[in-house]
């Protein structure tokens, strides 16, 4: 199992920046993939940014060039730097971790941190 705790959300004006953090309860090296998802009111949860099992990053088209995912292996943490925020980025942001054991995938989620972009 792995516990995920997000932090860093809040209220920000359009064009502003926020940095989200996700602390994990186990070594990142023992986790196959990690990423950030978001869910806006009335919408489905969507992938924002993630690391695949090879360590490569991928981003939703809507955030490319504005958001950057990074990780600190020593701190067992993953971050999401969000710049040039837009009102449509308003959502609850969740950290996700996937652990693969044999043919089984185990998905873990944090409780989420809300981001509101508004003037």
GROMACS .gro file of C-alpha atoms in nm:
model
  119
    1UNK     CA    1   0.000   0.000   0.000
    2UNK     CA    2   0.094   0.363  -0.031
    3UNK     CA    3  -0.052   0.674   0.127
    4UNK     CA    4  -0.052   0.998  -0.068
    5UNK     CA    5  -0.093   1.343   0.083
    6UNK     CA    6  -0.135   1.647  -0.138
    7UNK     CA    7  -0.083   2.008  -0.044
    8UNK     CA    8  -0.036   2.346  -0.205
    9UNK     CA    9  -0.376   2.421  -0.348
   10UNK     CA   10  -0.557   2.748  -0.298
   11UNK     CA   11  -0.706   3.054  -0.459
   12UNK     CA   12  -0.502   3.231  -0.725
   13UNK     CA   13  -0.572   3.498  -0.984
   14UNK     CA   14  -0.559   3.419  -1.355
   15UNK     CA   15  -0.201   3.424  -1.474
   16UNK     CA   16  -0.072   3.327  -1.133
   17UNK     CA   17   0.121   3.021  -1.019
   18UNK     CA   18   0.089   2.744  -0.767
   19UNK     CA   19   0.305   2.449  -0.674
   20UNK     CA   20   0.134   2.132  -0.562
   21UNK     CA   21   0.314   1.870  -0.358
   22UNK     CA   22   0.239   1.501  -0.312
   23UNK     CA   23   0.412   1.319  -0.030
   24UNK     CA   24   0.424   0.940  -0.051
   25UNK     CA   25   0.456   0.690   0.230
   26UNK     CA   26   0.701   0.469   0.042
   27UNK     CA   27   0.996   0.507  -0.189
   28UNK     CA   28   0.910   0.642  -0.531
   29UNK     CA   29   1.137   0.374  -0.674
   30UNK     CA   30   0.885   0.113  -0.556
   31UNK     CA   31   0.599   0.284  -0.743
   32UNK     CA   32   0.551   0.209  -1.112
   33UNK     CA   33   0.382   0.529  -1.223
   34UNK     CA   34   0.279   0.852  -1.056
   35UNK     CA   35   0.077   1.142  -1.177
   36UNK     CA   36  -0.158   1.428  -1.113
   37UNK     CA   37  -0.524   1.419  -1.206
   38UNK     CA   38  -0.790   1.681  -1.166
   39UNK     CA   39  -1.166   1.684  -1.143
   40UNK     CA   40  -1.371   1.994  -1.204
   41UNK     CA   41  -1.732   2.019  -1.087
   42UNK     CA   42  -1.959   1.819  -1.313
   43UNK     CA   43  -1.670   1.678  -1.512
   44UNK     CA   44  -1.482   1.351  -1.520
   45UNK     CA   45  -1.142   1.313  -1.361
   46UNK     CA   46  -0.866   1.371  -1.616
   47UNK     CA   47  -0.493   1.315  -1.628
   48UNK     CA   48  -0.298   1.639  -1.602
   49UNK     CA   49   0.061   1.517  -1.592
   50UNK     CA   50   0.244   1.199  -1.506
   51UNK     CA   51   0.556   0.989  -1.502
   52UNK     CA   52   0.534   0.657  -1.683
   53UNK     CA   53   0.719   0.345  -1.575
   54UNK     CA   54   1.021   0.451  -1.778
   55UNK     CA   55   1.036   0.786  -1.602
   56UNK     CA   56   0.916   0.985  -1.900
   57UNK     CA   57   0.668   1.264  -1.849
   58UNK     CA   58   0.341   1.318  -2.027
   59UNK     CA   59   0.099   1.609  -2.013
   60UNK     CA   60  -0.255   1.687  -2.110
   61UNK     CA   61  -0.262   1.912  -2.416
   62UNK     CA   62  -0.442   2.179  -2.217
   63UNK     CA   63  -0.150   2.225  -1.976
   64UNK     CA   64   0.154   2.171  -2.200
   65UNK     CA   65   0.398   2.458  -2.168
   66UNK     CA   66   0.234   2.580  -1.847
   67UNK     CA   67   0.260   2.291  -1.601
   68UNK     CA   68   0.567   2.091  -1.503
   69UNK     CA   69   0.573   1.767  -1.309
   70UNK     CA   70   0.884   1.681  -1.112
   71UNK     CA   71   0.990   1.452  -0.832
   72UNK     CA   72   1.235   1.436  -0.546
   73UNK     CA   73   1.338   1.076  -0.491
   74UNK     CA   74   1.511   1.154  -0.163
   75UNK     CA   75   1.195   1.312  -0.022
   76UNK     CA   76   0.958   1.060  -0.180
   77UNK     CA   77   0.759   1.346  -0.325
   78UNK     CA   78   0.612   1.451  -0.656
   79UNK     CA   79   0.535   1.810  -0.748
   80UNK     CA   80   0.325   1.996  -1.000
   81UNK     CA   81   0.436   2.346  -1.086
   82UNK     CA   82   0.147   2.532  -1.242
   83UNK     CA   83   0.212   2.862  -1.419
   84UNK     CA   84  -0.008   3.094  -1.623
   85UNK     CA   85  -0.314   2.954  -1.453
   86UNK     CA   86  -0.651   2.995  -1.618
   87UNK     CA   87  -1.002   2.981  -1.473
   88UNK     CA   88  -1.053   2.651  -1.654
   89UNK     CA   89  -0.775   2.501  -1.441
   90UNK     CA   90  -1.007   2.525  -1.142
   91UNK     CA   91  -1.052   2.175  -1.002
   92UNK     CA   92  -0.960   1.941  -0.722
   93UNK     CA   93  -0.617   1.801  -0.797
   94UNK     CA   94  -0.537   1.446  -0.694
   95UNK     CA   95  -0.210   1.261  -0.675
   96UNK     CA   96  -0.215   0.907  -0.814
   97UNK     CA   97   0.022   0.616  -0.772
   98UNK     CA   98   0.009   0.283  -0.952
   99UNK     CA   99   0.183  -0.028  -0.826
  100UNK     CA  100   0.198  -0.331  -1.053
  101UNK     CA  101   0.229  -0.675  -0.898
  102UNK     CA  102   0.238  -0.948  -1.157
  103UNK     CA  103  -0.066  -0.892  -1.376
  104UNK     CA  104  -0.248  -0.681  -1.119
  105UNK     CA  105  -0.254  -0.302  -1.098
  106UNK     CA  106  -0.319  -0.123  -0.772
  107UNK     CA  107  -0.425   0.241  -0.789
  108UNK     CA  108  -0.389   0.474  -0.494
  109UNK     CA  109  -0.526   0.826  -0.459
  110UNK     CA  110  -0.470   1.118  -0.230
  111UNK     CA  111  -0.758   1.312  -0.079
  112UNK     CA  112  -0.707   1.597  -0.325
  113UNK     CA  113  -0.620   1.962  -0.295
  114UNK     CA  114  -0.852   2.227  -0.440
  115UNK     CA  115  -0.729   2.487  -0.686
  116UNK     CA  116  -0.944   2.788  -0.768
  117UNK     CA  117  -0.839   3.032  -1.038
  118UNK     CA  118  -1.048   3.345  -1.018
  119UNK     CA  119  -1.018   3.719  -1.012
   0.00000   0.00000   0.00000
